mmCIF file of C-alpha atoms in Angstrom:
data_model
loop_
_atom_site.group_PDB
_atom_site.id
_atom_site.type_symbol
_atom_site.label_atom_id
_atom_site.label_comp_id
_atom_site.label_asym_id
_atom_site.label_seq_id
_atom_site.Cartn_x
_atom_site.Cartn_y
_atom_site.Cartn_z
ATOM 1 C CA MET A 198 183.236 53.066 59.948
ATOM 2 C CA LYS A 199 179.565 53.598 59.356
ATOM 3 C CA ILE A 200 177.156 51.075 60.833
ATOM 4 C CA ASN A 201 173.501 50.758 59.864
ATOM 5 C CA PRO A 202 171.377 51.555 62.910
ATOM 6 C CA ASN A 203 169.004 48.863 62.028
ATOM 7 C CA HIS A 204 171.902 46.319 62.465
ATOM 8 C CA LEU A 205 172.465 47.633 65.985
ATOM 9 C CA ASN A 206 168.715 47.264 66.729
ATOM 10 C CA LEU A 207 168.983 43.646 65.365
ATOM 11 C CA LEU A 208 171.797 42.808 67.763
ATOM 12 C CA ALA A 209 169.783 44.082 70.660
ATOM 13 C CA ALA A 210 166.729 42.109 69.614
ATOM 14 C CA ILE A 211 168.865 38.869 69.362
ATOM 15 C CA ILE A 212 170.363 39.329 72.882
ATOM 16 C CA ASP A 213 167.112 40.573 74.523
ATOM 17 C CA ASN A 214 165.013 37.704 73.134
ATOM 18 C CA GLY A 215 167.556 34.884 73.676
ATOM 19 C CA GLY A 216 168.588 33.749 70.241
ATOM 20 C CA LEU A 217 168.665 34.443 66.462
ATOM 21 C CA GLY A 218 165.270 32.856 65.817
ATOM 22 C CA GLU A 219 163.608 34.658 68.672
ATOM 23 C CA GLY A 220 165.133 37.946 67.590
ATOM 24 C CA ALA A 221 164.001 37.357 64.028
ATOM 25 C CA VAL A 222 160.392 36.820 65.266
ATOM 26 C CA ALA A 223 160.561 39.985 67.462
ATOM 27 C CA LEU A 224 161.638 41.984 64.293
ATOM 28 C CA GLY A 225 159.228 40.227 61.959
ATOM 29 C CA LYS A 226 162.059 38.765 59.928
ATOM 30 C CA SER A 227 163.166 35.225 58.933
ATOM 31 C CA GLN A 228 165.959 33.506 60.849
ATOM 32 C CA PRO A 229 168.140 33.024 57.705
ATOM 33 C CA SER A 230 167.958 36.724 56.862
ATOM 34 C CA VAL A 231 168.999 37.592 60.434
ATOM 35 C CA SER A 232 171.900 35.037 60.342
ATOM 36 C CA ARG A 233 173.043 36.531 56.947
ATOM 37 C CA THR A 234 172.968 40.021 58.466
ATOM 38 C CA VAL A 235 175.057 38.988 61.400
ATOM 39 C CA SER A 236 177.649 37.300 59.207
ATOM 40 C CA MET A 237 177.888 40.277 56.970
ATOM 41 C CA LEU A 238 178.271 42.578 59.947
ATOM 42 C CA GLU A 239 180.989 40.435 61.416
ATOM 43 C CA ALA A 240 182.877 40.468 58.134
ATOM 44 C CA ARG A 241 182.545 44.123 57.805
ATOM 45 C CA ILE A 242 183.907 44.991 61.218
ATOM 46 C CA GLY A 243 186.441 42.112 61.381
ATOM 47 C CA ALA A 244 185.381 40.623 64.698
ATOM 48 C CA ARG A 245 182.989 38.041 66.018
ATOM 49 C CA LEU A 246 179.774 39.177 67.571
ATOM 50 C CA PHE A 247 178.630 35.886 69.028
ATOM 51 C CA GLU A 248 180.909 33.171 70.443
ATOM 52 C CA LYS A 249 181.164 30.309 68.016
ATOM 53 C CA GLY A 250 179.298 27.055 68.702
ATOM 54 C CA ARG A 251 177.557 28.321 71.965
ATOM 55 C CA LYS A 252 173.960 27.649 72.489
ATOM 56 C CA PRO A 253 172.144 29.626 73.553
ATOM 57 C CA VAL A 254 173.923 32.277 71.760
ATOM 58 C CA ARG A 255 176.524 34.204 73.814
ATOM 59 C CA PRO A 256 177.294 37.716 72.684
ATOM 60 C CA THR A 257 180.877 39.010 72.749
ATOM 61 C CA GLU A 258 181.892 42.100 74.657
ATOM 62 C CA LEU A 259 181.795 44.183 71.417
ATOM 63 C CA CYS A 260 178.332 42.777 70.550
ATOM 64 C CA GLN A 261 177.130 43.804 74.080
ATOM 65 C CA SER A 262 178.339 47.338 73.505
ATOM 66 C CA LEU A 263 176.818 47.647 70.028
ATOM 67 C CA ALA A 264 173.557 46.260 71.272
ATOM 68 C CA ALA A 265 173.451 48.772 73.947
ATOM 69 C CA GLN A 266 173.606 51.435 71.279
ATOM 70 C CA GLY A 267 170.918 49.655 69.417
ATOM 71 C CA ARG A 268 168.569 49.927 72.392
ATOM 72 C CA ILE A 269 169.276 53.669 72.580
ATOM 73 C CA ILE A 270 168.372 54.044 68.922
ATOM 74 C CA ALA A 271 165.252 51.978 69.322
ATOM 75 C CA GLN A 272 164.104 54.044 72.227
ATOM 76 C CA ALA A 273 164.793 57.304 70.279
ATOM 77 C CA THR A 274 162.925 55.930 67.258
ATOM 78 C CA GLN A 275 159.938 55.056 69.510
ATOM 79 C CA THR A 276 160.002 58.447 71.125
ATOM 80 C CA ALA A 277 160.163 60.156 67.700
ATOM 81 C CA GLU A 278 157.208 58.216 66.511
ATOM 82 C CA GLN A 279 155.217 59.098 69.687
ATOM 83 C CA THR A 280 156.133 62.681 69.269
ATOM 84 C CA THR A 281 155.055 62.711 65.634
ATOM 85 C CA ASP A 282 151.698 61.087 66.558
ATOM 86 C CA LEU A 283 151.163 63.571 69.300
ATOM 87 C CA TYR A 284 151.912 66.528 67.087
ATOM 88 C CA LYS A 285 149.757 65.253 64.143
ATOM 89 C CA GLY A 286 146.888 64.537 66.519
ATOM 90 C CA GLY A 287 147.110 68.069 67.959
ATOM 91 C CA ARG A 288 148.133 66.766 71.457
ATOM 92 C CA ALA A 289 151.499 68.501 71.209
ATOM 93 C CA GLY A 290 152.695 71.810 69.874
ATOM 94 C CA SER A 291 151.713 75.349 70.662
ATOM 95 C CA ALA A 292 148.980 77.990 70.059
ATOM 96 C CA ARG A 293 149.269 81.751 70.377
ATOM 97 C CA VAL A 294 146.127 83.516 71.409
ATOM 98 C CA ALA A 295 145.311 87.085 72.277
ATOM 99 C CA GLY A 296 142.159 88.809 73.406
ATOM 100 C CA THR A 297 140.559 91.538 75.348
ATOM 101 C CA PRO A 298 141.681 91.573 78.969
ATOM 102 C CA ILE A 299 138.269 91.243 80.752
ATOM 103 C CA PHE A 300 137.276 88.163 78.718
ATOM 104 C CA MET A 301 140.741 86.596 78.797
ATOM 105 C CA ASP A 302 141.012 86.950 82.568
ATOM 106 C CA GLY A 303 137.372 86.300 83.389
ATOM 107 C CA VAL A 304 136.372 83.476 81.017
ATOM 108 C CA ILE A 305 139.092 82.242 78.742
ATOM 109 C CA SER A 306 141.888 81.615 81.314
ATOM 110 C CA GLY A 307 139.830 78.969 83.069
ATOM 111 C CA MET A 308 139.192 77.336 79.743
ATOM 112 C CA ILE A 309 142.924 77.347 78.971
ATOM 113 C CA ALA A 310 143.592 75.680 82.301
ATOM 114 C CA SER A 311 141.082 72.903 81.639
ATOM 115 C CA PHE A 312 142.466 72.395 78.131
ATOM 116 C CA GLN A 313 145.993 72.001 79.445
ATOM 117 C CA ARG A 314 144.844 69.396 81.986
ATOM 118 C CA SER A 315 143.632 67.287 79.046
ATOM 119 C CA PHE A 316 146.541 68.233 76.723
ATOM 120 C CA PRO A 317 149.611 68.958 78.913
ATOM 121 C CA ASP A 318 151.953 68.928 75.959
ATOM 122 C CA VAL A 319 150.291 71.834 74.192
ATOM 123 C CA SER A 320 151.875 75.231 75.105
ATOM 124 C CA ILE A 321 149.542 78.237 75.063
ATOM 125 C CA HIS A 322 151.147 81.677 74.663
ATOM 126 C CA GLN A 323 148.588 84.331 75.582
ATOM 127 C CA THR A 324 148.659 88.126 75.298
ATOM 128 C CA TYR A 325 146.095 90.927 75.390
ATOM 129 C CA GLY A 326 144.731 93.189 72.745
ATOM 130 C CA TYR A 327 141.544 94.899 71.352
ATOM 131 C CA LEU A 328 140.254 94.383 67.789
ATOM 132 C CA ALA A 329 142.675 96.737 65.973
ATOM 133 C CA ASP A 330 145.626 95.115 67.666
ATOM 134 C CA LEU A 331 144.432 91.607 67.090
ATOM 135 C CA ARG A 332 143.886 92.306 63.417
ATOM 136 C CA GLU A 333 147.457 93.552 63.001
ATOM 137 C CA GLN A 334 148.888 90.542 64.899
ATOM 138 C CA LEU A 335 146.799 87.991 62.934
ATOM 139 C CA ILE A 336 147.728 89.478 59.633
ATOM 140 C CA ALA A 337 151.451 89.516 60.648
ATOM 141 C CA GLY A 338 151.210 85.969 61.806
ATOM 142 C CA THR A 339 152.408 86.782 65.412
ATOM 143 C CA ILE A 340 149.297 85.173 66.864
ATOM 144 C CA ASP A 341 147.111 82.265 65.711
ATOM 145 C CA LEU A 342 143.754 83.246 67.255
ATOM 146 C CA GLY A 343 142.128 86.345 68.484
ATOM 147 C CA ILE A 344 139.196 86.349 70.969
ATOM 148 C CA CYS A 345 137.203 89.577 71.256
ATOM 149 C CA PRO A 346 133.728 91.078 70.966
ATOM 150 C CA VAL A 347 132.990 92.122 67.372
ATOM 151 C CA ARG A 348 129.974 93.258 65.364
ATOM 152 C CA GLN A 349 129.534 91.199 62.300
ATOM 153 C CA ASP A 350 129.989 94.218 60.034
ATOM 154 C CA GLN A 351 133.227 94.986 61.828
ATOM 155 C CA VAL A 352 135.032 91.763 60.886
ATOM 156 C CA PRO A 353 138.206 92.826 59.101
ATOM 157 C CA ASP A 354 138.912 91.723 55.556
ATOM 158 C CA ALA A 355 141.107 88.645 55.328
ATOM 159 C CA LEU A 356 139.897 87.404 58.671
ATOM 160 C CA SER A 357 137.247 84.689 59.532
ATOM 161 C CA PHE A 358 135.057 85.121 62.559
ATOM 162 C CA LYS A 359 133.246 82.367 64.686
ATOM 163 C CA PRO A 360 130.627 83.819 67.123
ATOM 164 C CA LEU A 361 130.760 82.226 70.489
ATOM 165 C CA LEU A 362 128.450 84.255 72.802
ATOM 166 C CA PRO A 363 126.081 87.150 72.281
ATOM 167 C CA GLY A 364 126.984 90.458 73.863
ATOM 168 C CA ARG A 365 125.112 90.991 77.124
ATOM 169 C CA ASN A 366 126.069 93.128 80.075
ATOM 170 C CA VAL A 367 125.010 93.550 83.713
ATOM 171 C CA LEU A 368 125.366 96.117 86.432
ATOM 172 C CA ALA A 369 127.818 94.516 88.908
ATOM 173 C CA CYS A 370 128.969 95.178 92.349
ATOM 174 C CA ALA A 371 130.440 93.447 95.374
ATOM 175 C CA PRO A 372 128.201 90.910 97.151
ATOM 176 C CA SER A 373 128.411 93.125 100.229
ATOM 177 C CA HIS A 374 127.134 96.168 98.410
ATOM 178 C CA PRO A 375 123.951 97.760 99.989
ATOM 179 C CA LEU A 376 122.142 97.489 96.660
ATOM 180 C CA ALA A 377 123.011 93.704 96.352
ATOM 181 C CA ARG A 378 120.281 92.965 98.946
ATOM 182 C CA LYS A 379 117.472 94.524 97.051
ATOM 183 C CA SER A 380 115.094 92.723 94.681
ATOM 184 C CA ALA A 381 114.307 95.798 92.543
ATOM 185 C CA LEU A 382 116.126 99.159 92.143
ATOM 186 C CA THR A 383 115.111 102.729 91.078
ATOM 187 C CA LEU A 384 117.325 105.134 89.284
ATOM 188 C CA SER A 385 117.495 107.360 92.408
ATOM 189 C CA GLU A 386 118.974 104.422 94.354
ATOM 190 C CA ILE A 387 121.735 103.782 91.775
ATOM 191 C CA ALA A 388 122.618 107.389 90.904
ATOM 192 C CA PRO A 389 124.667 108.249 94.149
ATOM 193 C CA TYR A 390 127.219 105.569 93.754
ATOM 194 C CA PRO A 391 130.577 105.987 91.916
ATOM 195 C CA TRP A 392 131.588 103.905 88.906
ATOM 196 C CA ILE A 393 134.466 101.764 87.862
ATOM 197 C CA ALA A 394 135.280 102.398 84.180
ATOM 198 C CA PRO A 395 137.389 100.191 81.879
ATOM 199 C CA PRO A 396 140.003 101.863 79.705
ATOM 200 C CA ALA A 397 138.603 104.463 77.343
ATOM 201 C CA ASP A 398 139.751 102.619 74.261
ATOM 202 C CA SER A 399 138.037 99.396 75.156
ATOM 203 C CA PRO A 400 134.641 98.132 73.843
ATOM 204 C CA LEU A 401 133.414 97.782 77.495
ATOM 205 C CA TYR A 402 133.840 101.607 78.043
ATOM 206 C CA GLU A 403 131.451 102.266 75.198
ATOM 207 C CA ASP A 404 129.129 99.669 76.718
ATOM 208 C CA LEU A 405 129.222 101.400 80.039
ATOM 209 C CA ARG A 406 128.149 104.692 78.651
ATOM 210 C CA ASP A 407 125.412 103.170 76.521
ATOM 211 C CA ALA A 408 124.204 100.965 79.341
ATOM 212 C CA LEU A 409 123.870 103.863 81.785
ATOM 213 C CA SER A 410 122.260 105.982 79.196
ATOM 214 C CA SER A 411 119.662 103.281 78.577
ATOM 215 C CA ILE A 412 118.585 103.449 82.152
ATOM 216 C CA GLY A 413 118.613 107.191 82.346
ATOM 217 C CA ILE A 414 122.108 107.990 83.817
ATOM 218 C CA SER A 415 123.958 110.381 81.562
ATOM 219 C CA ASP A 416 126.208 112.101 84.169
ATOM 220 C CA PHE A 417 128.103 109.601 86.280
ATOM 221 C CA ARG A 418 131.214 109.878 88.542
ATOM 222 C CA VAL A 419 134.111 107.577 87.782
ATOM 223 C CA SER A 420 136.077 106.734 90.842
ATOM 224 C CA PHE A 421 138.507 104.178 89.275
ATOM 225 C CA THR A 422 139.722 103.220 85.877
ATOM 226 C CA GLY A 423 141.324 99.867 85.405
ATOM 227 C CA GLY A 424 142.169 97.515 82.589
ATOM 228 C CA SER A 425 142.330 94.194 84.434
ATOM 229 C CA LEU A 426 139.531 92.090 85.847
ATOM 230 C CA ALA A 427 141.630 91.510 89.055
ATOM 231 C CA SER A 428 141.928 95.184 89.742
ATOM 232 C CA ILE A 429 138.287 95.862 89.122
ATOM 233 C CA LEU A 430 137.198 93.032 91.453
ATOM 234 C CA SER A 431 139.534 94.257 94.104
ATOM 235 C CA VAL A 432 138.145 97.751 94.032
ATOM 236 C CA LEU A 433 134.609 96.533 93.984
ATOM 237 C CA ALA A 434 135.330 94.383 97.054
ATOM 238 C CA GLY A 435 136.743 97.299 98.996
ATOM 239 C CA SER A 436 134.324 99.989 97.983
ATOM 240 C CA GLN A 437 130.711 100.751 97.062
ATOM 241 C CA ALA A 438 131.434 101.340 93.403
ATOM 242 C CA LEU A 439 129.450 99.836 90.578
ATOM 243 C CA THR A 440 130.461 98.849 87.136
ATOM 244 C CA VAL A 441 129.278 97.189 83.904
ATOM 245 C CA LEU A 442 130.634 93.778 83.103
ATOM 246 C CA PRO A 443 129.888 91.082 80.538
ATOM 247 C CA TYR A 444 127.319 88.656 82.092
ATOM 248 C CA SER A 445 129.595 85.636 81.194
ATOM 249 C CA VAL A 446 132.360 87.080 83.316
ATOM 250 C CA VAL A 447 130.035 87.524 86.266
ATOM 251 C CA PHE A 448 128.596 83.986 85.722
ATOM 252 C CA MET A 449 132.127 82.484 85.738
ATOM 253 C CA GLN A 450 132.735 84.065 89.168
ATOM 254 C CA ARG A 451 129.588 82.673 90.724
ATOM 255 C CA HIS A 452 131.292 79.877 92.769
ATOM 256 C CA ILE A 453 133.711 82.204 94.492
ATOM 257 C CA ARG A 454 131.249 85.050 94.929
ATOM 258 C CA THR A 455 133.584 87.931 94.243
ATOM 259 C CA VAL A 456 130.943 89.837 92.283
ATOM 260 C CA THR A 457 127.234 89.894 91.777
ATOM 261 C CA SER A 458 124.756 91.530 89.382
ATOM 262 C CA LEU A 459 122.026 94.004 90.159
ATOM 263 C CA PRO A 460 118.343 93.474 89.107
ATOM 264 C CA VAL A 461 118.465 96.093 86.346
ATOM 265 C CA ARG A 462 117.898 95.186 82.735
ATOM 266 C CA LEU A 463 120.328 96.927 80.316
ATOM 267 C CA GLU A 464 120.340 97.457 76.535
ATOM 268 C CA HIS A 465 122.902 94.912 75.343
ATOM 269 C CA PRO A 466 125.633 95.751 72.797
ATOM 270 C CA ASP A 467 125.258 94.726 69.167
ATOM 271 C CA ARG A 468 128.293 92.527 69.289
ATOM 272 C CA GLN A 469 129.276 88.909 69.729
ATOM 273 C CA LEU A 470 132.237 87.462 71.578
ATOM 274 C CA GLY A 471 134.012 85.257 68.995
ATOM 275 C CA LEU A 472 137.192 83.775 67.550
ATOM 276 C CA LEU A 473 139.193 85.551 64.784
ATOM 277 C CA TRP A 474 141.752 83.937 62.540
ATOM 278 C CA GLN A 475 143.475 84.613 59.269
ATOM 279 C CA SER A 476 141.285 83.110 56.557
ATOM 280 C CA ASP A 477 144.006 81.731 54.189
ATOM 281 C CA ARG A 478 146.265 80.335 56.897
ATOM 282 C CA LYS A 479 145.675 76.692 57.695
ATOM 283 C CA HIS A 480 145.821 75.988 61.432
ATOM 284 C CA LEU A 481 148.446 73.479 62.750
ATOM 285 C CA PRO A 482 147.006 70.532 64.602
ATOM 286 C CA ALA A 483 147.527 71.972 68.072
ATOM 287 C CA ILE A 484 145.830 75.268 67.150
ATOM 288 C CA ALA A 485 142.876 73.432 65.409
ATOM 289 C CA ARG A 486 142.409 71.339 68.554
ATOM 290 C CA PHE A 487 142.606 74.383 70.899
ATOM 291 C CA ARG A 488 140.137 76.212 68.749
ATOM 292 C CA LYS A 489 137.698 73.284 68.753
ATOM 293 C CA TYR A 490 138.075 73.028 72.443
ATOM 294 C CA ILE A 491 137.181 76.704 73.062
ATOM 295 C CA GLU A 492 134.184 76.401 70.782
ATOM 296 C CA SER A 493 132.973 73.352 72.716
ATOM 297 C CA GLU A 494 133.533 75.106 76.099
ATOM 298 C CA PHE A 495 131.488 78.100 74.956
ATOM 299 C CA ASP A 496 128.634 75.841 73.779
ATOM 300 C CA GLU A 497 128.565 74.338 77.252
ATOM 301 C CA LEU A 498 128.864 77.749 78.936
ATOM 302 C CA SER A 499 125.973 79.073 76.890
ATOM 303 C CA GLN A 500 123.763 76.106 77.932
ATOM 304 C CA GLN A 501 124.743 76.551 81.559
ATOM 305 C CA ILE A 502 123.843 80.224 81.517
ATOM 306 C CA ASN A 503 120.487 79.574 79.862
ATOM 307 C CA VAL A 504 119.543 76.624 82.177
ATOM 308 C CA ARG A 505 121.020 77.733 85.496
ATOM 309 C CA GLY A 506 121.716 81.398 85.602
ATOM 310 C CA ARG A 507 120.233 83.493 82.924
ATOM 311 C CA ASP A 508 117.338 85.134 84.839
ATOM 312 C CA SER A 509 119.301 85.490 88.032
ATOM 313 C CA ILE A 510 122.220 87.241 86.205
ATOM 314 C CA TRP A 511 120.574 90.055 84.433
ATOM 315 C CA ARG A 512 116.874 89.980 85.185
ATOM 316 C CA ARG A 513 116.298 88.275 88.493
#
């Protein structure tokens, strides 16, 4: 026998509120309509739901069992409504993001953590990739957002690009490095030290060559090549190697003092770190909220760098 779930919810309301009239008020119905529904339901199932002539109303054993199911249905309905509201508001769901390793580890990961403190029901699925990889994944629909440094004339067709931060680099080393104590440096002081190089297919490797060339170093010795920020910072900490890093990455490490910058001004790359997405694909609510959050975080980061750390990071 099929029973209307609303009728089960009605029985629960009558019992929980102490009478037909009270149950009607709780459901926003009139008492006569509630009485008719109860009579119709009793006729349909062929059994009484409330003991006759008892005031206050006294539910039968069958009515108690049906009302228990009504409460379950009411709770499930409420949960479904809350789930829908969370999803539509971008407070539940998922977002798939990929980006260049140095920026993802050094800058974006902290932003993801703070985003999930505010929106714990949004799952973030993060991978790594450079521009060519990100383009393929965005076109294929396997990621929703890409984060990487791009020149404006390099933005692939069918993709939209939102600049977040201009490309600026610094010479970086461990805080314990002999050069870190100097307020000014000459080329002869820098030249003897080995270098950490990012992977050869990364934009940062090109930046390393261009940056060193801009200060007069064309022949340099690479002592370590690594793709992750963690490995680069570990080698810096245990050696006297130097490297080139985005200034935003160095700035984000300032509180834990794992890396510092040297007082050498470099020629900065003609690129901007930004967000990429497929132009004709509308973002689901959680993705739109995450994208808006990242944009807001970078606005704040840019202000912090300009106000508190700009000169000390790359110009001192």
